[in-house]
Amino acid sequence: MTESFVRVILTFIVLIAIIVILVRFRASKPGRRSRDSLDILKEKMEKGEISKDDYEEAKRKRGK
């Protein structure tokens, strides 16, 4: 009886650990979003690192 009880408890602990890991992995940090490649190119265009034509070409290639 105690062996099966220990097995159930260990299974429960492992499941809880997996759930906690998945939740932390998938949770996005507040105020932080993933940056799209076009967002990065737009920032570069605004800083003058690339031309507007380069940005428009990249945008066209992406189909947006």
mmCIF file with all atom_site columns, N, CA and C in Angstrom, residues 33-46 55 62 64:
data_model
loop_
_atom_site.group_PDB
_atom_site.id
_atom_site.type_symbol
_atom_site.label_atom_id
_atom_site.label_alt_id
_atom_site.label_comp_id
_atom_site.label_asym_id
_atom_site.label_entity_id
_atom_site.label_seq_id
_atom_site.pdbx_PDB_ins_code
_atom_site.Cartn_x
_atom_site.Cartn_y
_atom_site.Cartn_z
_atom_site.occupancy
_atom_site.B_iso_or_equiv
_atom_site.pdbx_formal_charge
_atom_site.auth_seq_id
_atom_site.auth_comp_id
_atom_site.auth_asym_id
_atom_site.auth_atom_id
_atom_site.pdbx_PDB_model_num
ATOM 1  N N  . ARG A 1 33 ? 7.056  42.461 -26.192 1.00 0.00 ? 33 ARG A N  1
ATOM 2  C CA . ARG A 1 33 ? 6.454  41.651 -27.242 1.00 0.00 ? 33 ARG A CA 1
ATOM 3  C C  . ARG A 1 33 ? 7.546  41.228 -28.212 1.00 0.00 ? 33 ARG A C  1
ATOM 4  N N  . SER A 1 34 ? 7.287  40.157 -28.916 1.00 0.00 ? 34 SER A N  1
ATOM 5  C CA . SER A 1 34 ? 8.283  39.724 -29.887 1.00 0.00 ? 34 SER A CA 1
ATOM 6  C C  . SER A 1 34 ? 8.316  40.715 -31.042 1.00 0.00 ? 34 SER A C  1
ATOM 7  N N  . ARG A 1 35 ? 9.506  40.968 -31.525 1.00 0.00 ? 35 ARG A N  1
ATOM 8  C CA . ARG A 1 35 ? 9.646  41.954 -32.594 1.00 0.00 ? 35 ARG A CA 1
ATOM 9  C C  . ARG A 1 35 ? 9.651  41.256 -33.938 1.00 0.00 ? 35 ARG A C  1
ATOM 10 N N  . ASP A 1 36 ? 8.832  41.746 -34.808 1.00 0.00 ? 36 ASP A N  1
ATOM 11 C CA . ASP A 1 36 ? 8.737  41.264 -36.178 1.00 0.00 ? 36 ASP A CA 1
ATOM 12 C C  . ASP A 1 36 ? 9.920  41.829 -36.962 1.00 0.00 ? 36 ASP A C  1
ATOM 13 N N  . SER A 1 37 ? 10.333 41.131 -38.005 1.00 0.00 ? 37 SER A N  1
ATOM 14 C CA . SER A 1 37 ? 11.468 41.610 -38.800 1.00 0.00 ? 37 SER A CA 1
ATOM 15 C C  . SER A 1 37 ? 11.159 42.964 -39.436 1.00 0.00 ? 37 SER A C  1
ATOM 16 N N  . LEU A 1 38 ? 9.905  43.185 -39.803 1.00 0.00 ? 38 LEU A N  1
ATOM 17 C CA . LEU A 1 38 ? 9.551  44.490 -40.373 1.00 0.00 ? 38 LEU A CA 1
ATOM 18 C C  . LEU A 1 38 ? 9.628  45.593 -39.318 1.00 0.00 ? 38 LEU A C  1
ATOM 19 N N  . ASP A 1 39 ? 9.328  45.263 -38.059 1.00 0.00 ? 39 ASP A N  1
ATOM 20 C CA . ASP A 1 39 ? 9.482  46.255 -36.991 1.00 0.00 ? 39 ASP A CA 1
ATOM 21 C C  . ASP A 1 39 ? 10.946 46.678 -36.865 1.00 0.00 ? 39 ASP A C  1
ATOM 22 N N  . ILE A 1 40 ? 11.829 45.696 -36.948 1.00 0.00 ? 40 ILE A N  1
ATOM 23 C CA . ILE A 1 40 ? 13.258 45.981 -36.848 1.00 0.00 ? 40 ILE A CA 1
ATOM 24 C C  . ILE A 1 40 ? 13.706 46.838 -38.024 1.00 0.00 ? 40 ILE A C  1
ATOM 25 N N  . LEU A 1 41 ? 13.240 46.469 -39.240 1.00 0.00 ? 41 LEU A N  1
ATOM 26 C CA . LEU A 1 41 ? 13.609 47.263 -40.427 1.00 0.00 ? 41 LEU A CA 1
ATOM 27 C C  . LEU A 1 41 ? 13.048 48.677 -40.342 1.00 0.00 ? 41 LEU A C  1
ATOM 28 N N  . LYS A 1 42 ? 11.842 48.812 -39.794 1.00 0.00 ? 42 LYS A N  1
ATOM 29 C CA . LYS A 1 42 ? 11.250 50.146 -39.662 1.00 0.00 ? 42 LYS A CA 1
ATOM 30 C C  . LYS A 1 42 ? 12.077 50.998 -38.709 1.00 0.00 ? 42 LYS A C  1
ATOM 31 N N  . GLU A 1 43 ? 12.528 50.399 -37.610 1.00 0.00 ? 43 GLU A N  1
ATOM 32 C CA . GLU A 1 43 ? 13.384 51.140 -36.679 1.00 0.00 ? 43 GLU A CA 1
ATOM 33 C C  . GLU A 1 43 ? 14.681 51.570 -37.358 1.00 0.00 ? 43 GLU A C  1
ATOM 34 N N  . LYS A 1 44 ? 15.257 50.662 -38.164 1.00 0.00 ? 44 LYS A N  1
ATOM 35 C CA . LYS A 1 44 ? 16.493 51.000 -38.873 1.00 0.00 ? 44 LYS A CA 1
ATOM 36 C C  . LYS A 1 44 ? 16.258 52.127 -39.859 1.00 0.00 ? 44 LYS A C  1
ATOM 37 N N  . MET A 1 45 ? 15.096 52.120 -40.537 1.00 0.00 ? 45 MET A N  1
ATOM 38 C CA . MET A 1 45 ? 14.770 53.180 -41.480 1.00 0.00 ? 45 MET A CA 1
ATOM 39 C C  . MET A 1 45 ? 14.637 54.505 -40.736 1.00 0.00 ? 45 MET A C  1
ATOM 40 N N  . GLU A 1 46 ? 13.988 54.471 -39.569 1.00 0.00 ? 46 GLU A N  1
ATOM 41 C CA . GLU A 1 46 ? 13.820 55.703 -38.799 1.00 0.00 ? 46 GLU A CA 1
ATOM 42 C C  . GLU A 1 46 ? 15.153 56.255 -38.296 1.00 0.00 ? 46 GLU A C  1
ATOM 43 N N  . TYR A 1 55 ? 13.277 49.510 -47.145 1.00 0.00 ? 55 TYR A N  1
ATOM 44 C CA . TYR A 1 55 ? 12.184 49.078 -46.283 1.00 0.00 ? 55 TYR A CA 1
ATOM 45 C C  . TYR A 1 55 ? 10.986 48.631 -47.104 1.00 0.00 ? 55 TYR A C  1
ATOM 46 N N  . ARG A 1 62 ? 7.799  40.421 -48.232 1.00 0.00 ? 62 ARG A N  1
ATOM 47 C CA . ARG A 1 62 ? 7.048  39.706 -47.199 1.00 0.00 ? 62 ARG A CA 1
ATOM 48 C C  . ARG A 1 62 ? 5.571  39.597 -47.546 1.00 0.00 ? 62 ARG A C  1
ATOM 49 N N  . LYS A 1 64 ? 3.368  42.162 -47.481 1.00 0.00 ? 64 LYS A N  1
ATOM 50 C CA . LYS A 1 64 ? 2.543  43.023 -46.621 1.00 0.00 ? 64 LYS A CA 1
ATOM 51 C C  . LYS A 1 64 ? 2.470  44.401 -47.205 1.00 0.00 ? 64 LYS A C  1
#
